[in-house]
Amino acid sequence: DAGVIQSPRHEVTEMGQEVTLRCKPISGHNSLFWYRQTMMRGLELLIYFNNNVPIDDSGMPEDRFSAKMPNASFSTLKIQPSEPRDSAVYFCASSQGTAQETQYFGPGTRLLVL
Amino acid sequence: AQSVSQHNHHVILSEAASLELGCNYSYGGTVNLFWYVQYPGQHLQLLLKYFSGDPLVKGIKGFEAEFIKSKFSFNLRKPSVQWSDTAEYFCAVTPGSFQKLVFGTGTRLLVSP
């Protein structure tokens, strides 16, 4: 199994630009999670989907952030417009959809907003 | 506020020393407990998890953790660390039936050869 796939691995952009992060979950997993990791705030859940439906988006920082999951094998996290404080590592994870299941993490996207 | 606490932010050990990393959570009711590890430059990987049964859980690479319900704790242990255990360790909780993983702040472990 290829594991959770994320792209790009690194992104450098200028403030005000749109940023789109992509994730392909493990085949057969029906839950997908977006996390952000920063030095100041640690690892925090932004949003998660179950069967392609957003279940909890309470961690999404503000309206500049949006996430979609158009099908079971693809999700995007979009930041528009980006700001320097969005600089972080963004992880996608997937699981088989219960609270006891292991969440498998992707390699992350390291985002730097100048 | 409900949270997960990891008291040691940085730990430095010599090879063959014993390791114990503390984790406490503040959720009432049923919880599912996890320890994840992040090796330098890599993504998070599961070390072990507990949701029921024997409160002493064994994971990969010789790690184990003990769930003590009365203390709201899930401490991670390893009898003898190796240089390759240098990593950041995260305790995490899913409360009840919710899938939302809440992470502690992490503990950076440095094992010197």
Tab-separated table of N, CA, C and O in Angstrom, chain B:
chain	number	residue	atom	x	y	z
B	1	ALA	N	-10.498	23.250	30.646
B	1	ALA	CA	-10.705	22.771	29.277
B	1	ALA	C	-10.165	21.348	29.125
B	1	ALA	O	-9.190	20.982	29.775
B	2	GLN	N	-10.834	20.569	28.280
B	2	GLN	CA	-10.361	19.212	28.048
B	2	GLN	C	-9.082	19.259	27.247
B	2	GLN	O	-8.979	19.988	26.270
B	3	SER	N	-8.095	18.452	27.661
B	3	SER	CA	-6.795	18.542	27.017
B	3	SER	C	-5.969	17.298	27.281
B	3	SER	O	-6.356	16.411	28.048
B	4	VAL	N	-4.823	17.269	26.623
B	4	VAL	CA	-3.826	16.227	26.815
B	4	VAL	C	-2.521	16.922	27.206
B	4	VAL	O	-2.091	17.849	26.520
B	5	SER	N	-1.918	16.479	28.293
B	5	SER	CA	-0.704	17.119	28.798
B	5	SER	C	0.478	16.171	28.739
B	5	SER	O	0.389	15.034	29.190
B	6	GLN	N	1.558	16.668	28.193
B	6	GLN	CA	2.822	15.949	28.238
B	6	GLN	C	3.799	16.840	29.000
B	6	GLN	O	4.109	17.941	28.568
B	7	HIS	N	4.243	16.368	30.133
B	7	HIS	CA	4.959	17.240	31.053
B	7	HIS	C	6.394	17.480	30.638
B	7	HIS	O	6.984	18.502	30.961
B	8	ASN	N	7.002	16.521	29.953
B	8	ASN	CA	8.401	16.661	29.564
B	8	ASN	C	8.448	17.143	28.127
B	8	ASN	O	7.995	16.454	27.229
B	9	HIS	N	8.995	18.324	27.926
B	9	HIS	CA	9.084	18.840	26.566
B	9	HIS	C	10.353	18.370	25.871
B	9	HIS	O	10.360	18.147	24.660
B	10	HIS	N	11.419	18.253	26.639
B	10	HIS	CA	12.683	17.771	26.099
B	10	HIS	C	13.277	16.769	27.080
B	10	HIS	O	13.327	17.033	28.284
B	11	VAL	N	13.734	15.657	26.555
B	11	VAL	CA	14.388	14.639	27.365
B	11	VAL	C	15.671	14.229	26.663
B	11	VAL	O	15.659	13.983	25.457
B	12	ILE	N	16.742	14.182	27.423
B	12	ILE	CA	18.033	13.740	26.881
B	12	ILE	C	18.486	12.528	27.690
B	12	ILE	O	18.563	12.594	28.923
B	13	LEU	N	18.771	11.456	26.987
B	13	LEU	CA	19.210	10.219	27.635
B	13	LEU	C	20.416	9.649	26.908
B	13	LEU	O	20.627	9.921	25.720
B	14	SER	N	21.145	8.856	27.631
B	14	SER	CA	22.219	8.075	27.012
B	14	SER	C	21.659	6.736	26.573
B	14	SER	O	20.656	6.260	27.127
B	15	GLU	N	22.299	6.152	25.583
B	15	GLU	CA	21.869	4.823	25.138
B	15	GLU	C	21.855	3.857	26.304
B	15	GLU	O	22.718	3.918	27.182
B	16	ALA	N	20.883	2.977	26.302
B	16	ALA	CA	20.657	1.931	27.310
B	16	ALA	C	19.936	2.450	28.547
B	16	ALA	O	19.562	1.641	29.409
B	17	ALA	N	19.728	3.744	28.633
B	17	ALA	CA	18.955	4.269	29.768
B	17	ALA	C	17.488	3.910	29.591
B	17	ALA	O	17.017	3.644	28.489
B	18	SER	N	16.775	3.920	30.707
B	18	SER	CA	15.337	3.641	30.648
B	18	SER	C	14.589	4.946	30.408
B	18	SER	O	15.028	6.028	30.784
B	19	LEU	N	13.436	4.782	29.745
B	19	LEU	CA	12.644	5.948	29.346
B	19	LEU	C	11.247	5.852	29.924
B	19	LEU	O	10.630	4.781	29.915
B	20	GLU	N	10.761	6.960	30.434
B	20	GLU	CA	9.344	7.061	30.749
B	20	GLU	C	8.889	8.473	30.405
B	20	GLU	O	9.435	9.450	30.922
B	21	LEU	N	7.916	8.566	29.539
B	21	LEU	CA	7.337	9.845	29.147
B	21	LEU	C	5.917	9.926	29.681
B	21	LEU	O	5.111	9.026	29.468
B	22	GLY	N	5.625	11.027	30.344
B	22	GLY	CA	4.327	11.177	30.973
B	22	GLY	C	3.273	11.716	30.021
B	22	GLY	O	3.555	12.507	29.121
B	23	CYS	N	2.039	11.260	30.233
B	23	CYS	CA	0.887	11.756	29.487
B	23	CYS	C	-0.321	11.710	30.397
B	23	CYS	O	-0.631	10.655	30.953
B	24	ASN	N	-0.982	12.833	30.520
B	24	ASN	CA	-2.229	12.897	31.271
B	24	ASN	C	-3.294	13.560	30.416
B	24	ASN	O	-3.002	14.432	29.609
B	25	TYR	N	-4.516	13.113	30.591
B	25	TYR	CA	-5.621	13.679	29.837
B	25	TYR	C	-6.692	14.110	30.806
B	25	TYR	O	-6.754	13.655	31.952
B	26	SER	N	-7.552	14.996	30.351
B	26	SER	CA	-8.555	15.540	31.261
B	26	SER	C	-9.987	15.204	30.845
B	26	SER	O	-10.932	15.822	31.330
B	27	TYR	N	-10.143	14.241	29.952
B	27	TYR	CA	-11.490	13.867	29.514
B	27	TYR	C	-12.109	12.869	30.481
B	27	TYR	O	-11.460	11.929	30.917
B	28	GLY	N	-13.370	13.052	30.775
B	28	GLY	CA	-14.111	12.077	31.559
B	28	GLY	C	-14.697	11.032	30.638
B	28	GLY	O	-14.716	11.198	29.423
B	29	GLY	N	-15.105	9.921	31.193
B	29	GLY	CA	-15.742	8.902	30.370
B	29	GLY	C	-14.737	8.082	29.588
B	29	GLY	O	-13.533	8.089	29.855
B	30	THR	N	-15.233	7.406	28.584
B	30	THR	CA	-14.401	6.507	27.789
B	30	THR	C	-13.447	7.291	26.897
B	30	THR	O	-13.848	8.284	26.277
B	31	VAL	N	-12.217	6.859	26.868
B	31	VAL	CA	-11.240	7.462	25.965
B	31	VAL	C	-10.460	6.366	25.254
B	31	VAL	O	-10.348	5.252	25.746
B	32	ASN	N	-9.952	6.713	24.092
B	32	ASN	CA	-9.045	5.856	23.345
B	32	ASN	C	-7.699	6.584	23.314
B	32	ASN	O	-7.661	7.780	23.045
B	33	LEU	N	-6.639	5.877	23.618
B	33	LEU	CA	-5.346	6.522	23.846
B	33	LEU	C	-4.311	6.023	22.860
B	33	LEU	O	-4.270	4.830	22.543
B	34	PHE	N	-3.487	6.934	22.404
B	34	PHE	CA	-2.506	6.640	21.365
B	34	PHE	C	-1.170	7.284	21.716
B	34	PHE	O	-1.110	8.354	22.324
B	35	TRP	N	-0.102	6.641	21.307
B	35	TRP	CA	1.207	7.261	21.251
B	35	TRP	C	1.695	7.188	19.803
B	35	TRP	O	1.743	6.102	19.214
B	36	TYR	N	2.046	8.362	19.277
B	36	TYR	CA	2.619	8.454	17.950
B	36	TYR	C	4.065	8.930	18.076
B	36	TYR	O	4.419	9.643	19.011
B	37	VAL	N	4.873	8.575	17.093
B	37	VAL	CA	6.265	9.013	17.059
B	37	VAL	C	6.540	9.680	15.712
B	37	VAL	O	5.986	9.273	14.678
B	38	GLN	N	7.352	10.724	15.765
B	38	GLN	CA	7.751	11.419	14.537
B	38	GLN	C	9.270	11.458	14.512
B	38	GLN	O	9.900	12.234	15.246
B	39	TYR	N	9.870	10.601	13.695
B	39	TYR	CA	11.321	10.620	13.537
B	39	TYR	C	11.711	11.823	12.699
B	39	TYR	O	10.899	12.332	11.923
B	40	PRO	N	12.931	12.306	12.859
B	40	PRO	CA	13.361	13.524	12.148
B	40	PRO	C	13.076	13.440	10.658
B	40	PRO	O	13.486	12.487	9.986
B	41	GLY	N	12.335	14.414	10.170
B	41	GLY	CA	12.040	14.495	8.748
B	41	GLY	C	10.990	13.524	8.253
B	41	GLY	O	10.757	13.428	7.040
B	42	GLN	N	10.359	12.803	9.142
B	42	GLN	CA	9.369	11.811	8.720
B	42	GLN	C	7.984	12.165	9.247
B	42	GLN	O	7.797	13.086	10.033
B	43	HIS	N	6.994	11.389	8.776
B	43	HIS	CA	5.634	11.635	9.228
B	43	HIS	C	5.339	10.862	10.513
B	43	HIS	O	6.151	10.045	10.949
B	44	LEU	N	4.211	11.151	11.109
B	44	LEU	CA	3.843	10.487	12.341
B	44	LEU	C	3.508	9.031	12.103
B	44	LEU	O	2.847	8.676	11.131
B	45	GLN	N	3.957	8.188	13.030
B	45	GLN	CA	3.662	6.758	12.970
B	45	GLN	C	3.123	6.321	14.326
B	45	GLN	O	3.557	6.809	15.357
B	46	LEU	N	2.225	5.349	14.290
B	46	LEU	CA	1.671	4.834	15.535
B	46	LEU	C	2.672	3.938	16.238
B	46	LEU	O	3.259	3.038	15.636
B	47	LEU	N	2.876	4.197	17.535
B	47	LEU	CA	3.681	3.310	18.378
B	47	LEU	C	2.813	2.253	19.039
B	47	LEU	O	3.165	1.078	19.068
B	48	LEU	N	1.712	2.706	19.599
B	48	LEU	CA	0.786	1.790	20.271
B	48	LEU	C	-0.500	2.533	20.568
B	48	LEU	O	-0.549	3.757	20.468
B	49	LYS	N	-1.515	1.742	20.915
B	49	LYS	CA	-2.798	2.342	21.273
B	49	LYS	C	-3.517	1.461	22.281
B	49	LYS	O	-3.244	0.261	22.390
B	50	TYR	N	-4.423	2.093	23.000
B	50	TYR	CA	-5.242	1.384	23.976
B	50	TYR	C	-6.682	1.877	23.869
B	50	TYR	O	-6.934	3.083	23.825
B	51	PHE	N	-7.625	0.914	23.854
B	51	PHE	CA	-9.023	1.318	24.000
B	51	PHE	C	-9.796	0.398	24.929
B	51	PHE	O	-10.866	0.769	25.418
B	52	SER	N	-9.283	-0.783	25.209
B	52	SER	CA	-9.947	-1.662	26.169
B	52	SER	C	-9.016	-2.819	26.501
B	52	SER	O	-7.983	-3.000	25.855
B	53	GLY	N	-9.384	-3.603	27.508
B	53	GLY	CA	-8.625	-4.802	27.834
B	53	GLY	C	-7.453	-4.517	28.753
B	53	GLY	O	-7.497	-3.604	29.581
B	54	ASP	N	-6.418	-5.300	28.603
B	54	ASP	CA	-5.223	-5.184	29.453
B	54	ASP	C	-4.688	-3.760	29.391
B	54	ASP	O	-4.362	-3.263	28.312
B	55	PRO	N	-4.590	-3.104	30.547
B	55	PRO	CA	-4.137	-1.708	30.529
B	55	PRO	C	-2.648	-1.545	30.211
B	55	PRO	O	-2.190	-0.428	29.992
B	56	LEU	N	-1.905	-2.637	30.190
B	56	LEU	CA	-0.500	-2.566	29.783
B	56	LEU	C	-0.429	-2.973	28.312
B	56	LEU	O	-0.694	-4.118	27.950
B	57	VAL	N	-0.063	-2.024	27.497
B	57	VAL	CA	-0.097	-2.220	26.051
B	57	VAL	C	1.334	-2.258	25.514
B	57	VAL	O	2.148	-1.401	25.868
B	58	LYS	N	1.593	-3.218	24.682
B	58	LYS	CA	2.917	-3.295	24.057
B	58	LYS	C	2.811	-2.829	22.608
B	58	LYS	O	1.867	-3.173	21.884
B	59	GLY	N	3.815	-2.033	22.208
B	59	GLY	CA	3.821	-1.525	20.850
B	59	GLY	C	5.052	-1.967	20.092
B	59	GLY	O	5.727	-2.915	20.473
B	60	ILE	N	5.332	-1.222	19.042
B	60	ILE	CA	6.489	-1.561	18.215
B	60	ILE	C	7.778	-1.089	18.861
B	60	ILE	O	7.765	-0.229	19.739
B	61	LYS	N	8.875	-1.660	18.419
B	61	LYS	CA	10.223	-1.234	18.809
B	61	LYS	C	10.463	-1.278	20.314
B	61	LYS	O	11.256	-0.490	20.833
B	62	GLY	N	9.788	-2.163	21.015
B	62	GLY	CA	10.042	-2.361	22.436
B	62	GLY	C	9.355	-1.374	23.367
B	62	GLY	O	9.612	-1.373	24.568
B	63	PHE	N	8.502	-0.532	22.818
B	63	PHE	CA	7.774	0.427	23.643
B	63	PHE	C	6.551	-0.221	24.280
B	63	PHE	O	5.954	-1.132	23.721
B	64	GLU	N	6.182	0.293	25.445
B	64	GLU	CA	4.946	-0.117	26.097
B	64	GLU	C	4.357	1.091	26.813
B	64	GLU	O	5.045	2.094	27.054
B	65	ALA	N	3.071	0.989	27.134
B	65	ALA	CA	2.417	2.070	27.863
B	65	ALA	C	1.393	1.460	28.797
B	65	ALA	O	0.820	0.408	28.509
B	66	GLU	N	1.177	2.142	29.910
B	66	GLU	CA	0.222	1.673	30.892
B	66	GLU	C	-0.874	2.697	31.101
B	66	GLU	O	-0.601	3.869	31.389
B	67	PHE	N	-2.107	2.240	30.948
B	67	PHE	CA	-3.268	3.080	31.190
B	67	PHE	C	-3.654	2.949	32.652
B	67	PHE	O	-3.931	1.838	33.126
B	68	ILE	N	-3.634	4.063	33.369
B	68	ILE	CA	-4.082	4.076	34.759
B	68	ILE	C	-5.275	5.009	34.840
B	68	ILE	O	-5.124	6.241	34.853
B	69	LYS	N	-6.458	4.414	34.876
B	69	LYS	CA	-7.688	5.198	34.778
B	69	LYS	C	-7.822	6.191	35.924
B	69	LYS	O	-8.229	7.329	35.721
B	70	SER	N	-7.441	5.756	37.124
B	70	SER	CA	-7.618	6.610	38.308
B	70	SER	C	-6.723	7.838	38.259
B	70	SER	O	-7.012	8.845	38.918
B	71	LYS	N	-5.654	7.742	37.486
B	71	LYS	CA	-4.718	8.873	37.377
B	71	LYS	C	-4.863	9.606	36.049
B	71	LYS	O	-4.120	10.548	35.790
B	72	PHE	N	-5.790	9.161	35.215
B	72	PHE	CA	-5.977	9.760	33.890
B	72	PHE	C	-4.627	9.817	33.153
B	72	PHE	O	-4.277	10.823	32.541
B	73	SER	N	-3.881	8.721	33.256
B	73	SER	CA	-2.540	8.734	32.676
B	73	SER	C	-2.339	7.590	31.694
B	73	SER	O	-2.998	6.545	31.782
B	74	PHE	N	-1.401	7.798	30.792
B	74	PHE	CA	-1.047	6.796	29.780
B	74	PHE	C	0.434	7.008	29.460
B	74	PHE	O	0.808	7.486	28.403
B	75	ASN	N	1.283	6.643	30.399
B	75	ASN	CA	2.717	6.905	30.270
B	75	ASN	C	3.394	5.894	29.360
B	75	ASN	O	3.087	4.698	29.389
B	76	LEU	N	4.341	6.382	28.597
B	76	LEU	CA	5.093	5.556	27.645
B	76	LEU	C	6.412	5.145	28.270
B	76	LEU	O	7.080	5.976	28.890
B	77	ARG	N	6.794	3.892	28.070
B	77	ARG	CA	8.043	3.405	28.664
B	77	ARG	C	8.826	2.566	27.658
B	77	ARG	O	8.260	1.956	26.741
B	78	LYS	N	10.133	2.561	27.874
B	78	LYS	CA	11.024	1.642	27.168
B	78	LYS	C	12.186	1.357	28.097
B	78	LYS	O	12.808	2.284	28.611
B	79	PRO	N	12.508	0.095	28.329
B	79	PRO	CA	13.530	-0.253	29.310
B	79	PRO	C	14.937	0.211	28.926
B	79	PRO	O	15.733	0.545	29.802
B	80	SER	N	15.224	0.236	27.628
B	80	SER	CA	16.589	0.548	27.197
B	80	SER	C	16.509	1.244	25.839
B	80	SER	O	16.200	0.615	24.828
B	81	VAL	N	16.782	2.540	25.826
B	81	VAL	CA	16.643	3.293	24.574
B	81	VAL	C	17.891	3.140	23.702
B	81	VAL	O	18.991	2.859	24.177
B	82	GLN	N	17.654	3.365	22.411
B	82	GLN	CA	18.737	3.343	21.437
B	82	GLN	C	18.829	4.702	20.757
B	82	GLN	O	17.869	5.483	20.767
B	83	TRP	N	19.971	4.946	20.136
B	83	TRP	CA	20.170	6.209	19.432
B	83	TRP	C	19.049	6.439	18.403
B	83	TRP	O	18.577	7.548	18.202
B	84	SER	N	18.588	5.341	17.804
B	84	SER	CA	17.561	5.448	16.766
B	84	SER	C	16.184	5.831	17.333
B	84	SER	O	15.248	6.075	16.568
B	85	ASP	N	16.063	5.896	18.647
B	85	ASP	CA	14.800	6.329	19.250
B	85	ASP	C	14.694	7.849	19.317
B	85	ASP	O	13.658	8.382	19.752
B	86	THR	N	15.729	8.539	18.912
B	86	THR	CA	15.692	9.998	18.852
B	86	THR	C	14.554	10.426	17.951
B	86	THR	O	14.514	10.073	16.762
B	87	ALA	N	13.603	11.162	18.515
B	87	ALA	CA	12.379	11.497	17.787
B	87	ALA	C	11.525	12.390	18.683
B	87	ALA	O	11.881	12.685	19.826
B	88	GLU	N	10.381	12.786	18.137
B	88	GLU	CA	9.395	13.484	18.945
B	88	GLU	C	8.219	12.543	19.175
B	88	GLU	O	7.751	11.877	18.245
B	89	TYR	N	7.748	12.493	20.407
B	89	TYR	CA	6.708	11.547	20.809
B	89	TYR	C	5.461	12.319	21.219
B	89	TYR	O	5.523	13.260	22.012
B	90	PHE	N	4.343	11.878	20.652
B	90	PHE	CA	3.076	12.552	20.903
B	90	PHE	C	2.077	11.590	21.523
B	90	PHE	O	1.836	10.502	20.994
B	91	CYS	N	1.489	12.024	22.609
B	91	CYS	CA	0.358	11.325	23.194
B	91	CYS	C	-0.908	11.942	22.602
B	91	CYS	O	-0.961	13.150	22.344
B	92	ALA	N	-1.921	11.118	22.355
B	92	ALA	CA	-3.150	11.628	21.752
B	92	ALA	C	-4.348	10.839	22.259
B	92	ALA	O	-4.221	9.676	22.659
B	93	VAL	N	-5.487	11.484	22.201
B	93	VAL	CA	-6.726	10.911	22.746
B	93	VAL	C	-7.860	11.133	21.765
B	93	VAL	O	-7.972	12.223	21.177
B	94	THR	N	-8.699	10.117	21.582
B	94	THR	CA	-10.016	10.341	20.987
B	94	THR	C	-11.019	10.064	22.090
B	94	THR	O	-11.090	8.970	22.620
B	95	PRO	N	-11.795	11.104	22.447
B	95	PRO	CA	-12.756	10.926	23.536
B	95	PRO	C	-13.996	10.182	23.076
B	95	PRO	O	-14.602	10.574	22.071
B	96	GLY	N	-14.340	9.114	23.765
B	96	GLY	CA	-15.564	8.401	23.458
B	96	GLY	C	-15.579	7.872	22.045
B	96	GLY	O	-14.629	7.252	21.582
B	97	SER	N	-16.655	8.162	21.356
B	97	SER	CA	-16.816	7.663	19.993
B	97	SER	C	-16.402	8.693	18.949
B	97	SER	O	-16.542	8.455	17.750
B	98	PHE	N	-15.858	9.822	19.388
B	98	PHE	CA	-15.469	10.853	18.441
B	98	PHE	C	-14.116	10.525	17.828
B	98	PHE	O	-13.213	10.088	18.505
B	99	GLN	N	-13.985	10.780	16.553
B	99	GLN	CA	-12.743	10.473	15.851
B	99	GLN	C	-11.695	11.567	15.978
B	99	GLN	O	-10.578	11.404	15.516
B	100	LYS	N	-12.054	12.669	16.580
B	100	LYS	CA	-11.128	13.805	16.652
B	100	LYS	C	-9.975	13.480	17.581
B	100	LYS	O	-10.147	13.364	18.799
B	101	LEU	N	-8.771	13.343	17.016
B	101	LEU	CA	-7.563	13.086	17.788
B	101	LEU	C	-7.082	14.398	18.395
B	101	LEU	O	-6.834	15.356	17.654
B	102	VAL	N	-6.943	14.413	19.712
B	102	VAL	CA	-6.400	15.584	20.390
B	102	VAL	C	-5.004	15.233	20.854
B	102	VAL	O	-4.816	14.269	21.612
B	103	PHE	N	-4.038	15.987	20.406
B	103	PHE	CA	-2.640	15.696	20.682
B	103	PHE	C	-2.117	16.490	21.864
B	103	PHE	O	-2.525	17.632	22.102
B	104	GLY	N	-1.179	15.890	22.575
B	104	GLY	CA	-0.375	16.636	23.516
B	104	GLY	C	0.649	17.466	22.760
B	104	GLY	O	0.749	17.395	21.530
B	105	THR	N	1.431	18.236	23.486
B	105	THR	CA	2.386	19.151	22.867
B	105	THR	C	3.641	18.452	22.369
B	105	THR	O	4.441	19.050	21.677
B	106	GLY	N	3.800	17.195	22.716
B	106	GLY	CA	4.939	16.439	22.235
B	106	GLY	C	6.134	16.511	23.179
B	106	GLY	O	6.313	17.469	23.929
B	107	THR	N	6.948	15.464	23.130
B	107	THR	CA	8.206	15.407	23.888
B	107	THR	C	9.320	15.068	22.916
B	107	THR	O	9.252	14.056	22.215
B	108	ARG	N	10.305	15.929	22.864
B	108	ARG	CA	11.470	15.662	22.018
B	108	ARG	C	12.483	14.851	22.804
B	108	ARG	O	12.958	15.298	23.854
B	109	LEU	N	12.781	13.683	22.303
B	109	LEU	CA	13.755	12.795	22.943
B	109	LEU	C	15.036	12.787	22.139
B	109	LEU	O	15.016	12.555	20.928
B	110	LEU	N	16.139	13.031	22.800
B	110	LEU	CA	17.457	12.929	22.186
B	110	LEU	C	18.223	11.849	22.914
B	110	LEU	O	18.413	11.930	24.133
B	111	VAL	N	18.642	10.836	22.187
B	111	VAL	CA	19.432	9.753	22.766
B	111	VAL	C	20.848	9.895	22.247
B	111	VAL	O	21.092	9.858	21.041
B	112	SER	N	21.761	10.076	23.174
B	112	SER	CA	23.164	10.238	22.780
B	112	SER	C	23.857	8.880	22.786
B	112	SER	O	23.633	8.073	23.677
B	113	PRO	N	24.709	8.657	21.775
B	113	PRO	CA	25.353	7.348	21.671
B	113	PRO	C	26.388	7.125	22.770
B	113	PRO	O	26.845	8.061	23.396
